[in-house]
Amino acid sequence: MAANMRGLTQFIADIRGARVRELEEKRINKEMANIRKKFKDGNLDGYQKKKYVAKIIFTYILGYKVDVGHMEAVNLISSSKYSEKQIGYLAVTLLMHENSDFLRLVVNSIRKDLDENNEINNCLALHAIANVGSSEMAEALAEDVHRLLISPTSMSFVKKKAALTLLRLYRKHPDVIPAAEWASRLVSIMDDPDLGVVICVTSLIMTLAQDHLDAYAVCYTKAADRLHRLVIDHEYAATYAYYKVPSPWLQVKLLRLLQYYPPSDDATIRSVLHEVLQTIMNNSAEPSRNVQHNNAQHAVLFEAISLAIHLDSNSPLVGTAAVLLARFISSKETNVRYLGLDTMAHLAARADSLDPLKKHQGTIILSLRDKDISVRRRALDLLYSMCDVDNSELIVGELLRYLKVADYALREEMVLKIAILTEKYASSYKWYVDMILQLISAAGDHVGDEVWYRVVQIITNTEDLQEYAAKVVFEHLKAPSTHESLVKVGGYVLGEYGHLIANEPGYSPVDQFQLLHSKSQFCVASTRSLLLSTYIKWVNVFPEIKLQLINIFERYRHVLDVELQQRACEFYALASRSDDDEMLQNVCEEMPPFPPRVSALLGRLDRKHGDTEDKRTWIHGGKELNLERQMTKRKPTLGTEPNGNGTAVGTSGTDAQSVMASLAGLVVSPTAGSAEAPSKDVDLAASSSSKLPRLTIGPSVDKWFNKLTYSTEGVLYEDVQIQIGIKSRYQGHLGQLAIYFGNKASAPLTSFTATIHAADSEALSVIFTKIPPSTIAPRTQSQQLLQVECKKVFTSFPVLTVSFLAGAHQSISIRLPIGVTKFFEQVKLGQADFFERWKLIGGAPREAQSVFPIALDSAAQLDLPRHRQVISGHRLEILEDVDPNPSNIVGAGVLHTSVDGKVGCLLRLEPNREAKLCRLTVRSTSEDVAAEVRKLVELVLKADSS
């Protein structure tokens, strides 16, 4: 750049040639004066503006304050020449902050560059937006950046920059980005053939999905599919193989993205992920001699282990991972030890049993003395997570010993964790008090008020502990130097329970007073206030030292601290009252037990990590704590908080055979219904979002759907680009659908996604046997199989959503013709048997009836073949010679479900030619089945009339 501008080259040379700072400043001031004069005179061409602005930029980079050239930089952005525009954008991003008034002048120029078909200009504009990122710029240009990202004509490098620009804008101004609205279009880019684009878009989606999980749920399938194509199918360009590891950065991001969502219930996705994770672990079984290869492989491996733990902590994969982790925490590589300890902490936070981890407890404890502080911190986290009743005393003891030599950066966190573990796994209250007092003595400066508040709460609420606590606190106070937190505990405990030990040798009132008062001179005013409260309590119970205590009150009446002075005056007045006055006794009554309240220690620890850690799907502290984290309400525990002045603060915190017996003898088949436990196979979208998508409407859509409710094959949807057809078969409570996706266009359908949304996944399971392909070639057809299971009676149709890119992003949502009658078995009955069962079932609520208009045939007669076709198509046996009226149709069937067994159903269809009406009556032992069968049959026959 400077080589093309001699003036700039000479200016830089002069600056470098200046021997002292004064000469440098003189040369810069001279140049700035010349630039101001040139700008003031005007009539500068583009080259001259560029040269002078470049000098200003260089001066700014040297650290000098610049107050000139802003308007010229704005003008350079509008230039048609790349070199001038480049300098203009560079000046804007360096010289102007996000609240600068000059930025309003460049928004339109930036939008113009974004709209151009010039990729270089697009990139310059994107750089400026990402670097400045003001709120006003985000509001004005976010839509333009999004358009560049989704445009099929945008170059790959433009898409990458656009994705990262949106990520920057969302992090700074999340309210400006309509993340949920853009979800489907952004997720479709995860199928882009350029892995660089996929990496950038995945980074964006990872951030957006954390705040909009439901909107981005479809990315779960996309991530699983892309991982399978990378790891199993090896679909990647050679340039994206880093030391023989396929795009490790993308693999890590995809594995992390999958952890943001609960484990999928879709058996197909589970199978795909299992294969991927198994392959990753197998590839990492033996380390390579190449350091870079090991680094890339380990990055992927540790994220894969975290995903395996997230999916199922009891799976064989996690067992394999535990063996690998045991090897890693003893590695010579610091990074490997760090990652091994961190991932093992994840396992401890999810595992049902900690036994596999306890085998390596000694190695983990040794890691507390690792030369790297980050490894020591991860060892602390792991010990905290793997602590339980069996090893609590060992771990707490080790942590206390290490606390004395631990880094100051670790001590506050260690104190909190030791206090939490001591309380949670205390084998006895005495052990608890001993450990907490040792903790306060060892790391007083790092002990927050929450710790000594908590020990006071527990002592107050545990009567058997009070005498022991008073003795132990007294002994700890004998140390030459005691921390103020220990003095506070001593003041409270001895003031309340000192009288319990006063008659024992060495614990007399005088001994207690002299010991505690000798510590007061080193304490701050708030602690002295608490000690005054202790003294007034002693006036009530220790008359032998009353005069000494009154003298102290008298001396403190004249201190400058208002709180101390007020307390001393009030306590002096109380202590000076006559001995038979009951006011002092009433005021100094023993503190009552504190009402139940959640411990503040966990809250303090959560606040400490809340702003610094990434959005993990787990927290340190064991399985129980992770389960509690997912609950909306926590079970209350002991305690409320006393304040620093000694007063209380806080508030209270079915058998198939029995089912068949209920059918009044309707079922003639002797086989009983299955009583197996319900399968959990359901599409991810069904489980992750209760809101069904908006249906694609049209007369032909309804016509195709209605026909398929009583037939096994046909067209479900068709337009100029795509045709969707169906073939189906059902047996008992199971079914299989073959769905044919036909591309009618001359261009491929890319980023193709097909998902199923079931309103009640506990009643109906609908899953793809494999993940649909992401691309359908021109004039070709793709077949996908759906496995269907009826678990219980269901009342709504599942919805198939198909989205793809064909120029623009398109989405189609249509109902799948899977009704409850698809799982019927036809039953033959004689006239007497039919009417006997008809009467036994009875009327409402187990009867559903409706009257609706019907269509006549071309001869104005009842279309009986059509009626029979519809009834038999709904898998009901048409019973002949049951109804004396030959126009009436009588049917019978049995619904098969895997959970609720079998449900019988009877039907009567009574058409009237003269009135062009039809009465449909359905009776069943289940009122839901009766209502649903009536709805399905009426849907078709009523549609014929319209």
PDB file of N, CA, C and O in Angstrom, residues 242-243 245 248-249 252 284 287-303 331 333-336 339:
ATOM      1  N   TYR A 242      -7.059 -32.307   8.382  1.00  0.00           N
ATOM      2  CA  TYR A 242      -5.945 -31.769   9.162  1.00  0.00           C
ATOM      3  C   TYR A 242      -5.191 -32.939   9.780  1.00  0.00           C
ATOM      4  O   TYR A 242      -5.668 -33.574  10.714  1.00  0.00           O
ATOM      5  N   TYR A 243      -4.015 -33.234   9.227  1.00  0.00           N
ATOM      6  CA  TYR A 243      -3.223 -34.373   9.662  1.00  0.00           C
ATOM      7  C   TYR A 243      -4.074 -35.644   9.738  1.00  0.00           C
ATOM      8  O   TYR A 243      -4.126 -36.325  10.764  1.00  0.00           O
ATOM      9  N   VAL A 245      -7.152 -36.045  10.038  1.00  0.00           N
ATOM     10  CA  VAL A 245      -8.403 -35.946  10.806  1.00  0.00           C
ATOM     11  C   VAL A 245      -9.355 -35.052  10.029  1.00  0.00           C
ATOM     12  O   VAL A 245      -9.035 -33.886   9.766  1.00  0.00           O
ATOM     13  N   PRO A 248     -11.440 -31.302  12.043  1.00  0.00           N
ATOM     14  CA  PRO A 248     -11.673 -31.466  13.489  1.00  0.00           C
ATOM     15  C   PRO A 248     -12.453 -30.318  14.112  1.00  0.00           C
ATOM     16  O   PRO A 248     -13.231 -30.528  15.040  1.00  0.00           O
ATOM     17  N   TRP A 249     -12.253 -29.098  13.599  1.00  0.00           N
ATOM     18  CA  TRP A 249     -12.984 -27.955  14.163  1.00  0.00           C
ATOM     19  C   TRP A 249     -14.485 -28.110  13.964  1.00  0.00           C
ATOM     20  O   TRP A 249     -15.263 -27.826  14.871  1.00  0.00           O
ATOM     21  N   VAL A 252     -15.859 -30.911  16.307  1.00  0.00           N
ATOM     22  CA  VAL A 252     -16.002 -30.441  17.686  1.00  0.00           C
ATOM     23  C   VAL A 252     -17.250 -29.587  17.848  1.00  0.00           C
ATOM     24  O   VAL A 252     -18.019 -29.743  18.806  1.00  0.00           O
ATOM     25  N   SER A 284      -9.036 -43.325  18.025  1.00  0.00           N
ATOM     26  CA  SER A 284      -8.147 -42.705  19.007  1.00  0.00           C
ATOM     27  C   SER A 284      -7.565 -43.710  19.987  1.00  0.00           C
ATOM     28  O   SER A 284      -6.945 -43.315  20.985  1.00  0.00           O
ATOM     29  N   PRO A 287      -2.329 -43.755  20.308  1.00  0.00           N
ATOM     30  CA  PRO A 287      -1.803 -42.420  19.983  1.00  0.00           C
ATOM     31  C   PRO A 287      -0.796 -42.474  18.842  1.00  0.00           C
ATOM     32  O   PRO A 287      -0.122 -43.479  18.629  1.00  0.00           O
ATOM     33  N   SER A 288      -0.709 -41.377  18.116  1.00  0.00           N
ATOM     34  CA  SER A 288       0.228 -41.272  16.997  1.00  0.00           C
ATOM     35  C   SER A 288       1.491 -40.563  17.464  1.00  0.00           C
ATOM     36  O   SER A 288       1.497 -39.862  18.479  1.00  0.00           O
ATOM     37  N   ARG A 289       2.553 -40.716  16.710  1.00  0.00           N
ATOM     38  CA  ARG A 289       3.794 -40.017  17.031  1.00  0.00           C
ATOM     39  C   ARG A 289       3.748 -38.562  16.600  1.00  0.00           C
ATOM     40  O   ARG A 289       4.562 -37.758  17.031  1.00  0.00           O
ATOM     41  N   ASN A 290       2.803 -38.235  15.720  1.00  0.00           N
ATOM     42  CA  ASN A 290       2.674 -36.876  15.218  1.00  0.00           C
ATOM     43  C   ASN A 290       1.876 -36.028  16.217  1.00  0.00           C
ATOM     44  O   ASN A 290       0.724 -36.330  16.523  1.00  0.00           O
ATOM     45  N   VAL A 291       2.486 -34.995  16.741  1.00  0.00           N
ATOM     46  CA  VAL A 291       1.847 -34.172  17.771  1.00  0.00           C
ATOM     47  C   VAL A 291       0.594 -33.490  17.255  1.00  0.00           C
ATOM     48  O   VAL A 291      -0.439 -33.457  17.928  1.00  0.00           O
ATOM     49  N   GLN A 292       0.670 -32.922  16.038  1.00  0.00           N
ATOM     50  CA  GLN A 292      -0.497 -32.228  15.476  1.00  0.00           C
ATOM     51  C   GLN A 292      -1.668 -33.182  15.275  1.00  0.00           C
ATOM     52  O   GLN A 292      -2.819 -32.822  15.531  1.00  0.00           O
ATOM     53  N   HIS A 293      -1.383 -34.400  14.811  1.00  0.00           N
ATOM     54  CA  HIS A 293      -2.432 -35.404  14.637  1.00  0.00           C
ATOM     55  C   HIS A 293      -3.066 -35.745  15.978  1.00  0.00           C
ATOM     56  O   HIS A 293      -4.299 -35.836  16.102  1.00  0.00           O
ATOM     57  N   ASN A 294      -2.240 -35.904  16.985  1.00  0.00           N
ATOM     58  CA  ASN A 294      -2.764 -36.206  18.321  1.00  0.00           C
ATOM     59  C   ASN A 294      -3.640 -35.074  18.848  1.00  0.00           C
ATOM     60  O   ASN A 294      -4.701 -35.305  19.428  1.00  0.00           O
ATOM     61  N   ASN A 295      -3.187 -33.847  18.662  1.00  0.00           N
ATOM     62  CA  ASN A 295      -3.970 -32.695  19.130  1.00  0.00           C
ATOM     63  C   ASN A 295      -5.352 -32.661  18.500  1.00  0.00           C
ATOM     64  O   ASN A 295      -6.361 -32.459  19.184  1.00  0.00           O
ATOM     65  N   ALA A 296      -5.409 -32.822  17.181  1.00  0.00           N
ATOM     66  CA  ALA A 296      -6.691 -32.798  16.473  1.00  0.00           C
ATOM     67  C   ALA A 296      -7.573 -33.959  16.905  1.00  0.00           C
ATOM     68  O   ALA A 296      -8.777 -33.800  17.153  1.00  0.00           O
ATOM     69  N   GLN A 297      -6.975 -35.144  17.019  1.00  0.00           N
ATOM     70  CA  GLN A 297      -7.746 -36.328  17.393  1.00  0.00           C
ATOM     71  C   GLN A 297      -8.267 -36.227  18.825  1.00  0.00           C
ATOM     72  O   GLN A 297      -9.409 -36.591  19.119  1.00  0.00           O
ATOM     73  N   HIS A 298      -7.439 -35.691  19.722  1.00  0.00           N
ATOM     74  CA  HIS A 298      -7.871 -35.545  21.100  1.00  0.00           C
ATOM     75  C   HIS A 298      -8.984 -34.512  21.238  1.00  0.00           C
ATOM     76  O   HIS A 298      -9.905 -34.687  22.046  1.00  0.00           O
ATOM     77  N   ALA A 299      -8.900 -33.437  20.476  1.00  0.00           N
ATOM     78  CA  ALA A 299      -9.963 -32.415  20.513  1.00  0.00           C
ATOM     79  C   ALA A 299     -11.312 -33.036  20.175  1.00  0.00           C
ATOM     80  O   ALA A 299     -12.320 -32.785  20.854  1.00  0.00           O
ATOM     81  N   VAL A 300     -11.337 -33.854  19.131  1.00  0.00           N
ATOM     82  CA  VAL A 300     -12.576 -34.522  18.714  1.00  0.00           C
ATOM     83  C   VAL A 300     -12.970 -35.581  19.738  1.00  0.00           C
ATOM     84  O   VAL A 300     -14.142 -35.709  20.109  1.00  0.00           O
ATOM     85  N   LEU A 301     -11.992 -36.340  20.215  1.00  0.00           N
ATOM     86  CA  LEU A 301     -12.279 -37.438  21.134  1.00  0.00           C
ATOM     87  C   LEU A 301     -12.922 -36.953  22.433  1.00  0.00           C
ATOM     88  O   LEU A 301     -13.929 -37.511  22.887  1.00  0.00           O
ATOM     89  N   PHE A 302     -12.357 -35.920  23.046  1.00  0.00           N
ATOM     90  CA  PHE A 302     -12.910 -35.457  24.313  1.00  0.00           C
ATOM     91  C   PHE A 302     -14.330 -34.918  24.150  1.00  0.00           C
ATOM     92  O   PHE A 302     -15.178 -35.119  25.017  1.00  0.00           O
ATOM     93  N   GLU A 303     -14.600 -34.247  23.038  1.00  0.00           N
ATOM     94  CA  GLU A 303     -15.966 -33.764  22.802  1.00  0.00           C
ATOM     95  C   GLU A 303     -16.904 -34.937  22.534  1.00  0.00           C
ATOM     96  O   GLU A 303     -18.080 -34.912  22.927  1.00  0.00           O
ATOM     97  N   SER A 331      -1.230 -38.594  31.645  1.00  0.00           N
ATOM     98  CA  SER A 331      -0.414 -38.285  30.473  1.00  0.00           C
ATOM     99  C   SER A 331       0.676 -37.272  30.813  1.00  0.00           C
ATOM    100  O   SER A 331       0.565 -36.483  31.760  1.00  0.00           O
ATOM    101  N   GLU A 333       1.428 -34.941  28.707  1.00  0.00           N
ATOM    102  CA  GLU A 333       0.981 -33.699  28.070  1.00  0.00           C
ATOM    103  C   GLU A 333       0.028 -32.950  29.002  1.00  0.00           C
ATOM    104  O   GLU A 333      -0.995 -33.496  29.437  1.00  0.00           O
ATOM    105  N   THR A 334       0.352 -31.699  29.301  1.00  0.00           N
ATOM    106  CA  THR A 334      -0.493 -30.899  30.200  1.00  0.00           C
ATOM    107  C   THR A 334      -1.909 -30.749  29.662  1.00  0.00           C
ATOM    108  O   THR A 334      -2.893 -30.888  30.403  1.00  0.00           O
ATOM    109  N   ASN A 335      -2.037 -30.451  28.375  1.00  0.00           N
ATOM    110  CA  ASN A 335      -3.357 -30.270  27.779  1.00  0.00           C
ATOM    111  C   ASN A 335      -4.205 -31.524  27.881  1.00  0.00           C
ATOM    112  O   ASN A 335      -5.419 -31.461  28.127  1.00  0.00           O
ATOM    113  N   VAL A 336      -3.581 -32.687  27.697  1.00  0.00           N
ATOM    114  CA  VAL A 336      -4.306 -33.959  27.766  1.00  0.00           C
ATOM    115  C   VAL A 336      -4.760 -34.227  29.198  1.00  0.00           C
ATOM    116  O   VAL A 336      -5.890 -34.672  29.439  1.00  0.00           O
ATOM    117  N   LEU A 339      -7.775 -31.883  29.875  1.00  0.00           N
ATOM    118  CA  LEU A 339      -9.008 -32.341  29.231  1.00  0.00           C
ATOM    119  C   LEU A 339      -9.505 -33.641  29.842  1.00  0.00           C
ATOM    120  O   LEU A 339     -10.718 -33.859  29.971  1.00  0.00           O
TER     121      LEU A 339
END
